[in-house]
Every structure is written in structure tokens, then in C-alpha cells.
Amino acid sequence: MIKTQTPAIDKAVQIFSYLSQQGGATFSQIYQDVNLPKSTTSSLLASLVAHGLLRQDKNKYYLGLRLYEFGKRAEETFDIKKLALEPLTQLRDITKLTCHLGVLQGAEAIYLSKLESPGAIVVRSWIGKKLSLYSSGLGKALLAWMSDKEIDRLLPDENFKIYTATTIPNKTELKKELAQIREQGWAFDNGEDSEEVNCIAAPIFNKEKHVIAAISISGVSFQVSAERVPQLTKMALATARTISEEVQKY
């Protein structure tokens, strides 16, 4: 959980995150699972419902349509999604694999776009899905050009939650890999976030040469095999350069 100087907002965001995962929940479920005092939860829920940020149906609370309105407006004003659409579509059409565009949001990566593979094998993901920064190719591509101070702020713990047998176990090992990613220009997820799903990711740079987003090519292990990685990497890097050039015009 991110803590700021405005605790009420932090708590509201906790509730939003919880309900986005649960779909809907009762008052008791919310204050118990989010670990908030009863009185705080009660006043927050009442205020959020009044503003349309949550809706109440009988004894359950759900995300409100006003959040959808805000989300759509944020999506419309985020130009990088529009700038990336054509190059990313071409990448999907050439590779026949699922392609994503993602950005940093708090201490996680989040998908802004997903272009589904035309094949029968589907990688389970969706627009708005949050990703671990250390176990996903896209997350590592976003992290790699950050300073150690920034990385430590986003990932304060030395040891990481393990998702699969290949998940990077700690920050020391991650920083070694991030140095390699900076040198080679791209990141790889070897089934580290989800077993049997591999991912190649490349960063998108703005005018100041800061990484503002990343793209990825994802598929099951035989689709993104060791033999195919060099070819896919070249295509991912070329697409990321094209998008970076478009971003840098603004």
C-alpha cells in the first residue's frame, strides 16, 4: 500500500482496489479485509457513494460509474495509447502473438492496450490489469532505466513474493538483471509471472530519454521459444523505437 500525506485518499484507493478485485462486497467484508476501522469505513463508504464513486445495492458496495467516466476521460487524454496503436497492431500482425502497451502506475505496471493474438492460444490478460514490476517483462523494462533510489522506493523489500519456479527472488538479483536489460535494451520474462508464458518487452522513451511506457510480445513457451527470441526481440525493439519517435514529436 502506498502511503501519502492524505490518509483519507489512501484509504479510499484501498477500497477501490479491493472492490475492483472482488466485484462487490459488504460493509463487514470491506473493513475486515481492507483492515480499516469500522467508523472510518462507514464514513468513507457514505462519502464515496454520495459522489458516485461507489454504488450501493442492498447490503453490497460496487465501483461506481463515475470512476468509469473518469477512466474514459483519462484514456482519451493519454496520447501514447493512440500513438502506439498502429505500430503495435503491425507487430501483432507480423508476430501473430499478443501485444501489450503498459505504463507505471504506483508500484505496479498496468496494461493500457492489448492486441489479441489471432491464434487459438490466448494469453489471459486485459486492459487495466496490474503487473508485478519484478516478475513481468514489461515491468522490468519500466524499471531498468530508473535510479537505484527510485527502484528502492517502488520495491522497498529485499525479498519478493515468488509466483513460479523462475521468479526473481530478491532485489539484489533483480538489480543485476536490470543492469543487463539496460545494456541490451530489452527485457525478458521467462515464465516468471505466470508459468509457461514468456514475454519480450522494450521501453518507450520521451524527449528527455526517460522511459514513459513499454510494449511487450507475449505467448506460451513454445511460441516465444529460445530459437525465436532473437527475431522477436528485433521486432519489439523496432516497434518501440517507432513509438518513441512519435512520442518525441510532442
C-alpha positions as a printed Julia matrix, in Angstrom:
250×3 Matrix{Float64}:
   0.0     0.0     0.0
   1.28    3.46   -0.92
   1.05    5.99    1.91
   0.84    9.72    1.2
   0.19   12.82    3.27
  -3.55   12.41    2.67
  -4.63    9.26    4.58
  -8.29    9.56    3.54
  -7.34    9.3    -0.14
  -5.02    6.37    0.6
  -7.88    4.53    2.31
 -10.33    5.32   -0.47
  -7.87    3.91   -3.02
  -7.54    0.77   -0.88
 -11.3     0.33   -1.06
 -11.32    0.92   -4.85
  -8.54   -1.66   -5.32
 -10.31   -4.18   -3.12
 -13.67   -3.81   -4.89
 -12.03   -3.97   -8.32
 -10.75   -7.44   -7.36
 -13.86   -8.65   -5.53
 -16.52   -7.21   -7.82
 -18.71   -6.34   -4.84
 -18.53   -6.66   -1.06
 -20.47   -5.98    2.12
 -19.53   -3.4     4.73
 -18.16   -6.11    7.03
 -16.08   -7.68    4.27
 -14.59   -4.33    3.31
 -13.5    -3.14    6.75
 -12.22   -6.6     7.74
 -10.36   -7.41    4.51
  -9.01   -3.9     3.91
  -8.14   -3.67    7.61
  -9.78   -0.3     8.31
 -11.63    0.82   11.46
 -15.41    0.42   11.31
 -16.09    4.15   11.79
 -13.6     5.14    9.09
 -15.0     2.6     6.66
 -18.57    3.72    7.3
 -17.88    7.42    6.68
 -15.71    6.73    3.65
 -18.28    4.47    2.02
 -21.04    7.02    2.59
 -18.96    9.81    1.02
 -17.86    7.7    -1.95
 -21.44    6.64   -2.65
 -22.6    10.29   -2.42
 -20.03   11.28   -5.05
 -20.94    8.38   -7.34
 -17.53    6.78   -6.96
 -19.2     3.74   -5.41
 -22.74    2.45   -5.68
 -24.69    0.54   -3.07
 -27.12   -2.22   -3.93
 -28.84   -3.58   -0.82
 -26.04   -4.64    1.51
 -23.21   -4.65   -1.06
 -20.94   -1.96   -2.46
 -19.61   -1.8    -6.03
 -17.41    0.55   -8.05
 -19.46    3.5    -9.3
 -19.98    4.67  -12.85
 -18.26    7.96  -12.11
 -14.99    6.06  -11.92
 -15.73    4.74  -15.4
 -16.3     8.31  -16.61
 -13.0     9.43  -15.12
 -11.23    6.4   -16.54
 -12.57    7.01  -20.04
 -11.52   10.65  -19.86
  -8.03    9.69  -18.68
  -7.8     7.17  -21.52
  -8.86    9.79  -24.08
  -6.24   12.27  -22.94
  -3.41    9.72  -22.79
  -2.0    10.23  -26.27
   0.55    7.44  -26.1
  -2.19    4.85  -26.47
  -3.26    6.43  -29.77
   0.32    6.89  -30.94
   1.15    3.25  -30.22
  -1.93    1.68  -31.82
  -0.75    1.36  -35.43
   2.83    0.17  -34.71
   1.58   -2.26  -32.09
  -1.08   -3.59  -34.46
   1.59   -4.2   -37.09
   3.72   -6.0   -34.52
   0.79   -8.24  -33.56
   0.01   -8.98  -37.21
   3.62   -9.91  -38.0
   4.33  -11.98  -34.89
   0.82  -13.48  -34.55
   1.27  -13.05  -30.8
  -0.47  -10.99  -28.14
   0.99   -7.5   -27.81
   0.6    -5.05  -24.92
   1.31   -1.43  -24.1
   1.85   -0.65  -20.42
   2.87    2.13  -18.07
   3.93    2.54  -14.46
   1.1     3.18  -12.0
   2.2     3.49   -8.4
   4.34    0.48   -7.58
   2.92   -1.66  -10.39
   2.74   -1.8   -14.16
  -0.66   -1.58  -15.82
  -1.81   -2.52  -19.31
  -3.17    0.38  -21.36
  -3.68   -1.65  -24.53
  -3.95   -5.29  -25.51
  -3.97   -6.57  -29.08
  -5.03  -10.2   -29.01
  -3.21  -12.92  -30.9
  -5.21  -14.16  -33.89
  -4.31  -17.74  -32.98
  -6.23  -20.22  -30.88
  -3.93  -19.86  -27.86
  -4.96  -16.9   -25.7
  -2.75  -15.21  -23.09
  -5.01  -14.29  -20.17
  -4.71  -10.54  -19.73
  -6.86   -7.44  -20.05
  -6.68   -3.67  -20.31
  -6.25   -2.33  -16.8
  -4.57   -5.46  -15.49
  -1.83   -4.71  -12.97
   1.52   -6.45  -13.14
   4.36   -7.05  -10.76
   7.35   -4.87  -11.66
   9.93   -7.55  -10.87
   8.33  -10.65  -12.39
   6.97   -9.32  -15.69
   8.97   -8.38  -18.78
   7.02   -5.16  -19.15
   7.59   -4.25  -15.5
  11.32   -4.86  -15.76
  11.51   -2.74  -18.92
   9.87    0.12  -17.0
  12.24   -0.29  -14.04
  15.55   -0.81  -15.8
  16.35    2.84  -16.59
  15.43    4.1   -13.11
  17.94    5.06  -10.43
  18.6     2.72   -7.51
  16.8     5.23   -5.28
  13.67    5.07   -7.43
  13.78    1.28   -7.55
  14.18    1.08   -3.76
  11.19    3.4    -3.31
   8.98    1.25   -5.54
  10.29   -2.05   -4.17
  11.24   -1.43   -0.52
  11.55   -5.1     0.46
  14.65   -7.15   -0.33
  12.81  -10.45   -0.78
   9.97  -10.86   -3.28
   6.83  -12.92   -3.45
   7.52  -15.99   -5.58
   5.0   -16.74   -8.34
   6.76  -19.52  -10.25
   9.98  -21.52  -10.16
  11.72  -18.85  -12.27
  10.56  -15.72  -10.39
  13.46  -13.46   -9.38
  13.66  -13.99   -5.6
  15.1   -10.7    -4.35
  16.05   -7.13   -5.2
  19.79   -7.86   -5.38
  19.24  -10.37   -8.18
  16.73   -8.06   -9.86
  19.2    -5.17   -9.99
  21.76   -7.43  -11.67
  19.19   -8.31  -14.33
  18.13   -4.67  -14.75
  21.74   -3.74  -15.5
  21.76   -6.38  -18.25
  18.44   -5.08  -19.58
  19.85   -1.54  -19.85
  22.86   -2.88  -21.74
  20.89   -5.0   -24.22
  17.89   -2.65  -24.49
  15.1    -5.16  -23.8
  13.63   -7.34  -21.05
  12.54  -10.97  -20.9
  10.05  -12.76  -18.67
  10.89  -16.45  -18.64
   7.62  -17.68  -17.14
   8.41  -15.62  -14.03
   4.94  -14.17  -13.54
   2.84  -16.99  -14.99
   4.12  -20.47  -15.75
   4.59  -21.3   -19.42
   4.01  -17.68  -20.51
   7.07  -15.88  -21.89
   7.32  -12.21  -22.7
   9.72   -9.87  -24.52
   9.42   -6.19  -23.61
  11.03   -2.98  -24.84
  10.91    0.56  -23.4
   9.45    3.72  -24.93
  11.42    6.93  -24.34
  10.26   10.55  -24.35
  12.28   13.6   -25.48
  14.21   13.65  -22.21
  15.14    9.99  -22.75
  13.03    8.91  -19.8
  11.1     5.65  -20.05
   7.39    6.53  -20.03
   5.92    3.22  -21.2
   6.84   -0.2   -22.57
   5.5    -2.68  -25.09
   5.56   -6.44  -24.91
   5.11   -9.56  -27.02
   3.6   -12.44  -25.06
   2.97  -16.09  -25.78
   3.28  -19.55  -24.31
   6.76  -21.0   -24.1
   6.77  -22.77  -27.47
   5.54  -19.58  -29.19
   8.28  -17.47  -27.59
  10.97  -20.13  -27.68
  14.71  -19.6   -27.28
  15.13  -20.05  -31.03
  12.59  -17.36  -31.8
  13.66  -14.81  -29.18
  16.32  -13.04  -31.32
  13.86  -12.42  -34.17
  11.05  -11.32  -31.86
  13.43   -9.05  -29.95
  14.43   -7.21  -33.14
  10.78   -6.61  -33.98
   9.91   -5.46  -30.46
  12.84   -3.02  -30.4
  11.96   -1.65  -33.84
   8.35   -1.1   -32.78
   9.4     0.58  -29.53
  11.71    2.91  -31.49
   8.89    3.83  -33.85
   6.57    4.67  -30.95
   9.35    6.58  -29.16
   9.93    8.69  -32.28
   6.22    9.54  -32.42
   6.17   10.42  -28.71
   9.22   12.66  -29.11
   7.46   14.8   -31.71
   5.27   16.25  -28.97
